[in-house]
Tab-separated table of C-alpha atoms in Angstrom:
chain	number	residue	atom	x	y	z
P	475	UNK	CA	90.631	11.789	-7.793
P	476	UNK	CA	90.973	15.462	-7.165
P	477	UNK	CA	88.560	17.624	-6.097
P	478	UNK	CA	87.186	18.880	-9.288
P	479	UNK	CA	86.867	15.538	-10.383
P	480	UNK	CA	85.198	14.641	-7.092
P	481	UNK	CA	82.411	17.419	-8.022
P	482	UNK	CA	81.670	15.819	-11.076
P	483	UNK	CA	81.408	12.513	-9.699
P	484	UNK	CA	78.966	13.682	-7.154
P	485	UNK	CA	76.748	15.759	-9.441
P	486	UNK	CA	76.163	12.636	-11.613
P	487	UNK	CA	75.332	10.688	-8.290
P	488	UNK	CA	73.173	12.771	-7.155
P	489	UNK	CA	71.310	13.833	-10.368
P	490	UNK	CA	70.880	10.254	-11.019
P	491	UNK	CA	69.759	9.293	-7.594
P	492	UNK	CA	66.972	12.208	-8.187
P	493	UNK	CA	63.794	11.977	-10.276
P	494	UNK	CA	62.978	14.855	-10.657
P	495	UNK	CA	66.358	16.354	-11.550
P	496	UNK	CA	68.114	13.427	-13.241
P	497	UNK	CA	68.803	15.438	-16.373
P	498	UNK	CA	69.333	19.154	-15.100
P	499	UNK	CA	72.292	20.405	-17.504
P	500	UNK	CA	74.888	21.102	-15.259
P	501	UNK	CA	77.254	24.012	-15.586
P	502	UNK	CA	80.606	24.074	-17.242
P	503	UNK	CA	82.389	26.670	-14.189
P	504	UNK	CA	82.822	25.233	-10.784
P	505	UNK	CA	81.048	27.712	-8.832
P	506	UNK	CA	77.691	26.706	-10.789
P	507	UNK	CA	78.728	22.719	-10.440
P	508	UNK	CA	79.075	23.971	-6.511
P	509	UNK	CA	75.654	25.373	-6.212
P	510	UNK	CA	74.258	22.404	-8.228
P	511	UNK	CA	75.799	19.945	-5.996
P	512	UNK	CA	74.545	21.915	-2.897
P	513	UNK	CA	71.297	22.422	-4.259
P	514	UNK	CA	70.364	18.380	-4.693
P	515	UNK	CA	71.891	17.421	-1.497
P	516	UNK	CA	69.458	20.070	0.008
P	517	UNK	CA	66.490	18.753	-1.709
P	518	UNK	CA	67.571	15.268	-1.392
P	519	UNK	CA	64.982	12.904	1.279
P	520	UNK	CA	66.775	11.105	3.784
P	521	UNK	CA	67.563	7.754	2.191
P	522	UNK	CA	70.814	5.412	1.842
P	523	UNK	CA	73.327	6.087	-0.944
P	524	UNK	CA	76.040	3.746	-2.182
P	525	UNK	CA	78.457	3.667	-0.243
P	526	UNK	CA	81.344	4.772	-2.833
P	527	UNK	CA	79.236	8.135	-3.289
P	528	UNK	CA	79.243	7.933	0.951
P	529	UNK	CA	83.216	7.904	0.485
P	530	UNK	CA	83.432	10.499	-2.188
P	531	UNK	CA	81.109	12.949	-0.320
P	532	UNK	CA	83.454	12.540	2.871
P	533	UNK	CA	86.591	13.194	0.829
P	534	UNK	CA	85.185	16.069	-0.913
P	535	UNK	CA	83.048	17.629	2.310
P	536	UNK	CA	86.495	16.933	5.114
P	537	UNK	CA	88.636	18.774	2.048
P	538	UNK	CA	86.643	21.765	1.740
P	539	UNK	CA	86.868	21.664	5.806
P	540	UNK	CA	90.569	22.243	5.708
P	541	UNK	CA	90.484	24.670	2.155
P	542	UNK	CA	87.566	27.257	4.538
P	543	UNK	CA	90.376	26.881	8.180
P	544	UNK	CA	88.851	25.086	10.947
P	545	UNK	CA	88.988	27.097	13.945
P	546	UNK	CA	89.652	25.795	17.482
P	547	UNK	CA	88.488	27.242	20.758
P	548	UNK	CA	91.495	27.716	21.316
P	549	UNK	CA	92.360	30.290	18.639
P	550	UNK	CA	89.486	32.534	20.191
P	551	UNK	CA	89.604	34.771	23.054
P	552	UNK	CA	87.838	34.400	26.639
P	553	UNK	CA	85.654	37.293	27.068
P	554	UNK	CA	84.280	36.060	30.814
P	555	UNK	CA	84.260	33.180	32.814
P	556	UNK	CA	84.390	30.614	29.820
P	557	UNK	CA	82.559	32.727	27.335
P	558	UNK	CA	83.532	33.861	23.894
P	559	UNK	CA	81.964	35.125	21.161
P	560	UNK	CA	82.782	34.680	17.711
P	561	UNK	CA	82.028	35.631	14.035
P	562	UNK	CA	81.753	33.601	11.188
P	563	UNK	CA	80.666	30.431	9.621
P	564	UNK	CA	79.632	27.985	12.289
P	565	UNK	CA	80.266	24.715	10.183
P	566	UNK	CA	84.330	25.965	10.741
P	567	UNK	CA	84.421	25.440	14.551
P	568	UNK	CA	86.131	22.449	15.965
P	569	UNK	CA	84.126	22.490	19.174
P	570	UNK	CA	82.318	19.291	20.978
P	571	UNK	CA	79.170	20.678	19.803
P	572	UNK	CA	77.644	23.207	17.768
P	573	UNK	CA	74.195	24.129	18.088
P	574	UNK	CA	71.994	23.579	15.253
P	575	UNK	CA	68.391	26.258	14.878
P	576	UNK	CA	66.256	23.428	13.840
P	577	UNK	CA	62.347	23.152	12.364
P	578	UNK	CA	60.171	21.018	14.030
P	579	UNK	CA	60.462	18.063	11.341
P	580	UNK	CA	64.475	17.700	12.135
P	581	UNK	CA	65.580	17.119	8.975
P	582	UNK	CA	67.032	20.230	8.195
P	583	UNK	CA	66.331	22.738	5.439
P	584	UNK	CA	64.777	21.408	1.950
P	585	UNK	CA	65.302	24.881	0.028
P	586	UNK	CA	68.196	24.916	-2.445
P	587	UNK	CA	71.083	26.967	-1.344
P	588	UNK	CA	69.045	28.769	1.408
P	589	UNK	CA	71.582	30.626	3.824
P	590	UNK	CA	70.023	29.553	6.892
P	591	UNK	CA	72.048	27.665	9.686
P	592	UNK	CA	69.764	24.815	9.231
P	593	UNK	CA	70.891	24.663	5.417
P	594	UNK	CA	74.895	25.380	5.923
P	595	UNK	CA	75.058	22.692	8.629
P	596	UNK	CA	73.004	19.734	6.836
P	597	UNK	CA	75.133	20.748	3.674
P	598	UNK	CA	78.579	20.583	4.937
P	599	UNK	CA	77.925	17.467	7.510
P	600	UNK	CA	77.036	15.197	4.231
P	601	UNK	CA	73.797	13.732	3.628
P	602	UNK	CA	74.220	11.267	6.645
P	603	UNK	CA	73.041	13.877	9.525
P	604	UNK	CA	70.105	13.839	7.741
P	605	UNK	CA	69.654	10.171	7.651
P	606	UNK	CA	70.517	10.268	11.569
P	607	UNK	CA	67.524	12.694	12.085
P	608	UNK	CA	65.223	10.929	10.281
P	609	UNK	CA	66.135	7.675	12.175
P	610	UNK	CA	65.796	9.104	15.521
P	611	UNK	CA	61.977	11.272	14.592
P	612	UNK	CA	61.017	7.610	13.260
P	613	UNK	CA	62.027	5.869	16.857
P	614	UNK	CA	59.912	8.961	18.445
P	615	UNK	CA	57.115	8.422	15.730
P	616	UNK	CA	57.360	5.059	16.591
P	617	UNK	CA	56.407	6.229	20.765
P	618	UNK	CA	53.981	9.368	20.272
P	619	UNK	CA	52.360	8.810	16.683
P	620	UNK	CA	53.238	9.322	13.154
P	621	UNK	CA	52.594	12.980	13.884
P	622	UNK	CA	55.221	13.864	16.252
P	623	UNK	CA	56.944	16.735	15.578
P	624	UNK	CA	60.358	17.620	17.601
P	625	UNK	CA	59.196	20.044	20.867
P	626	UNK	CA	60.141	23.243	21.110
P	627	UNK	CA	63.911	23.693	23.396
P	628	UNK	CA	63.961	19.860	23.718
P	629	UNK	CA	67.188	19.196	21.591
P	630	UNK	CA	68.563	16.227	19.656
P	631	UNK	CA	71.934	15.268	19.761
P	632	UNK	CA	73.338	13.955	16.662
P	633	UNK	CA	76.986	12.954	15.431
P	634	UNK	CA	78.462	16.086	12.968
P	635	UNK	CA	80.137	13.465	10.342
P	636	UNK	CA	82.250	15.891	8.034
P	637	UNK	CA	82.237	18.910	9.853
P	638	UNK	CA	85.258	19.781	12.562
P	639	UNK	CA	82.479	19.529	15.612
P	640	UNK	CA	82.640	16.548	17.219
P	641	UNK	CA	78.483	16.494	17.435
P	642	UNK	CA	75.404	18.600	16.598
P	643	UNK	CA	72.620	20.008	18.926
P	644	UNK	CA	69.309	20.377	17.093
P	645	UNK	CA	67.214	22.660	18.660
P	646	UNK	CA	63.713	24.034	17.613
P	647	UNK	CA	63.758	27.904	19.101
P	648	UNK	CA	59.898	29.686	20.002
P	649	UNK	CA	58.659	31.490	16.399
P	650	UNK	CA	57.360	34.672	17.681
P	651	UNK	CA	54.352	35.574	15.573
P	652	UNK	CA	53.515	39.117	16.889
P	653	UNK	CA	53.991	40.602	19.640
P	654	UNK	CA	56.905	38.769	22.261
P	655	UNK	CA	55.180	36.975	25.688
P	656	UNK	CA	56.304	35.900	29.163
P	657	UNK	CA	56.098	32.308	27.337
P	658	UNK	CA	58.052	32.498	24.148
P	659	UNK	CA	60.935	34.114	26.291
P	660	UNK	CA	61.156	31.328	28.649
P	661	UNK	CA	61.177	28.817	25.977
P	662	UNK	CA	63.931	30.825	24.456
P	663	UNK	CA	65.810	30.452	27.882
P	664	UNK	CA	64.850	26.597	27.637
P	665	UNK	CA	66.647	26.248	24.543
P	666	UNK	CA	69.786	27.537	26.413
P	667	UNK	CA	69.308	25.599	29.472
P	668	UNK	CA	68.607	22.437	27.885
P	669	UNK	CA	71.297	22.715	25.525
P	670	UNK	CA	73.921	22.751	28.302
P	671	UNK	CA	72.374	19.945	30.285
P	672	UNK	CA	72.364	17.825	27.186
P	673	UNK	CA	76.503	18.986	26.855
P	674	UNK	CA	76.605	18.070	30.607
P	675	UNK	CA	75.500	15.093	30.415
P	676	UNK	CA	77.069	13.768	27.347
P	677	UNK	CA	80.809	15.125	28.729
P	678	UNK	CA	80.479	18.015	25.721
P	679	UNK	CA	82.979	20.693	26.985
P	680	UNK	CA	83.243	23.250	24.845
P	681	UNK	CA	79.483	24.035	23.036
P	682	UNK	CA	78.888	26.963	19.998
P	683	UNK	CA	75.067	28.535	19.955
P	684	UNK	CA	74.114	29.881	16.865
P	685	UNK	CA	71.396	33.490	17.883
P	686	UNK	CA	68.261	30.474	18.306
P	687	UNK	CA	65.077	31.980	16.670
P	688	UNK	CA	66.047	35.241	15.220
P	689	UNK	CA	65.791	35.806	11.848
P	690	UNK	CA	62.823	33.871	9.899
P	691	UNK	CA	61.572	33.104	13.337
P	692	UNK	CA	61.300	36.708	14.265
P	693	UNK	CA	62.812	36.846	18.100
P	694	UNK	CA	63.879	40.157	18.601
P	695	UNK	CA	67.650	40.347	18.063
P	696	UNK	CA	68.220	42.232	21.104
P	697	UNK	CA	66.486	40.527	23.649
P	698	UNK	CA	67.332	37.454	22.234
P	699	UNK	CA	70.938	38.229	23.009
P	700	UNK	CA	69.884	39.234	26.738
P	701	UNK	CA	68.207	36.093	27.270
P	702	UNK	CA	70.950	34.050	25.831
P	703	UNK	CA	74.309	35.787	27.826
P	704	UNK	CA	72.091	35.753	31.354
P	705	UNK	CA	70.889	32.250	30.766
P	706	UNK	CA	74.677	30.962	30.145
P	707	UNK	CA	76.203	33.002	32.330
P	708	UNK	CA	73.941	31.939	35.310
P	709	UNK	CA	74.487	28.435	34.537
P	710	UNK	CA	77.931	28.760	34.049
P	711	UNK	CA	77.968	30.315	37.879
P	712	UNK	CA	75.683	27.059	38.918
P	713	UNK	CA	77.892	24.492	37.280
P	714	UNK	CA	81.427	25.602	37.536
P	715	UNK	CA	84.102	23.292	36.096
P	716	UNK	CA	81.107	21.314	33.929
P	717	UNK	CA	81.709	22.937	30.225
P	718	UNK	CA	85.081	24.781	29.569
P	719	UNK	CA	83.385	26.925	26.735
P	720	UNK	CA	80.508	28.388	25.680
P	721	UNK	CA	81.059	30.272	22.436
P	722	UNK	CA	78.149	32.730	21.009
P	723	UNK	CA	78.562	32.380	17.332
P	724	UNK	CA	77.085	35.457	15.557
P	725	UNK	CA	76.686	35.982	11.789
P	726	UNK	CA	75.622	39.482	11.984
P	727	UNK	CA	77.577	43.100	12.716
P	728	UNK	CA	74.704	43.737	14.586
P	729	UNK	CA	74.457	40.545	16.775
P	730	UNK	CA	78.202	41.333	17.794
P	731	UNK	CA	77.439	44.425	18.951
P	732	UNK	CA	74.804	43.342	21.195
P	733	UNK	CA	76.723	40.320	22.781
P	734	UNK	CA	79.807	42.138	23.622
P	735	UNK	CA	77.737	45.204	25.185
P	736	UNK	CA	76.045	42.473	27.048
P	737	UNK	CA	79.380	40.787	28.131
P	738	UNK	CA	81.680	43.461	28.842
């Protein structure tokens, strides 16, 4: 099976796993039969799947891996002390852990084709991350009520299945709905902090952070970035020898401007 053929088999597995979308015409060119297969795996609950479609996803999900490049730690430049910072899709980087902006429900984005983080990652792991987040919010449903919702800066650690990272980091970053407070910046810092215990104490050495809660959730970019570099950086200086890399990955011009003025 090649990888066209592998689209089509997946668009009829998924359509006819769906209700609701079981006969949606799908298109004739591959970009539309790309979007289309995105699109139901987004909307798709967290639920088991035969396991051929399991083995088809993985084939089709690791070869689009290697068609995009996979990029090491390695193939990107120390700024400081262990720190890099990089631009580009974060679903390429073949680190111990990338860091995943997360909603409080954990289960990753449900709009079709939605460019958020949340989205890409969910999208390219396969449809069993999402299965792995439901199963551990159930087990935490299960200790503090059926409605438990994931913390804010206390993160999840999940496997990555088809992307190059070895694991995933949910995190759920402060939204900051007007004006920015004392409070919303430490839990910004908490995110960071945590993060790198949780690396720390799983033996994660190299770790990728996504910019946690700018964007939809309105953190301001720059101070964002300010919390983020000190944060690392002083934990870095407390733990030397612990993690090997911290890479700030950074989707926008803007965001790369502000990280390397704030670690040159």
């Amino acid at each position: 099976m090649n990888q066209e053929e592998r689209l089509d088999y997946l668009i009829e597995a998924f359509k006819t796993d769906s209700v609701e979308y079981k006969t949606i015409q799908t298109p004739t060119d591959t970009a539309g039969k790309k979007k289309l297969l995105r699109s139901l795996m987004n909307i798709r609950m967290p639920a088991p799947l035969p396991e051929e479609v399991i083995e088809v996803q993985d084939e089709y999900l690791s070869l689009r891996s290697k068609e995009i490049g996979v990029v090491r730690s390695s193939d990107i430049p120390v700024i400081k002390d262990g720190i890099s910072i990089w631009q580009g899709d974060i679903t390429r980087l073949a680190v111990d852990a990338i860091v995943n902006a997360a909603n409080s429900q954990m289960l990753g984005c449900f709009v079709p084709m939605h460019t958020c983080i949340d989205n890409c990652i969910h999208t390219f792991a396969g449809i069993q991350l999402r299965t792995e987040c439901n199963r551990q919010m159930n087990l935490l449903r299960d200790k503090f009520g059926r409605d438990y919702e994931q913390p804010t800066a206390v993160p999840m650690l999940t496997d990555a299945y088809n992307l190059p990272a070895r694991k995933v980091i949910h995190i759920v970053g402060p939204i900051v709905n007007g004006s920015l407070t004392p409070d919303l910046e430490k839990d910004l810092a908490d995110c960071y902090l945590n993060t790198l215990d949780m690396c720390a104490s799983n033996g994660l050495k190299s770790v990728a952070f996504c910019c946690i809660s700018t964007g939809v959730f309105c953190f301001p970019n720059d101070r964002a970035c300010r919390i983020a570099t000190q944060t690392v950086t002083n934990w870095m200086d407390e733990h030397p020898g612990i993690i090997d890399r911290v890479i700030f990955n950074v989707f926008k011009d803007e965001d790369r401007r502000l990280y390397e003025s704030e670690l040159r």
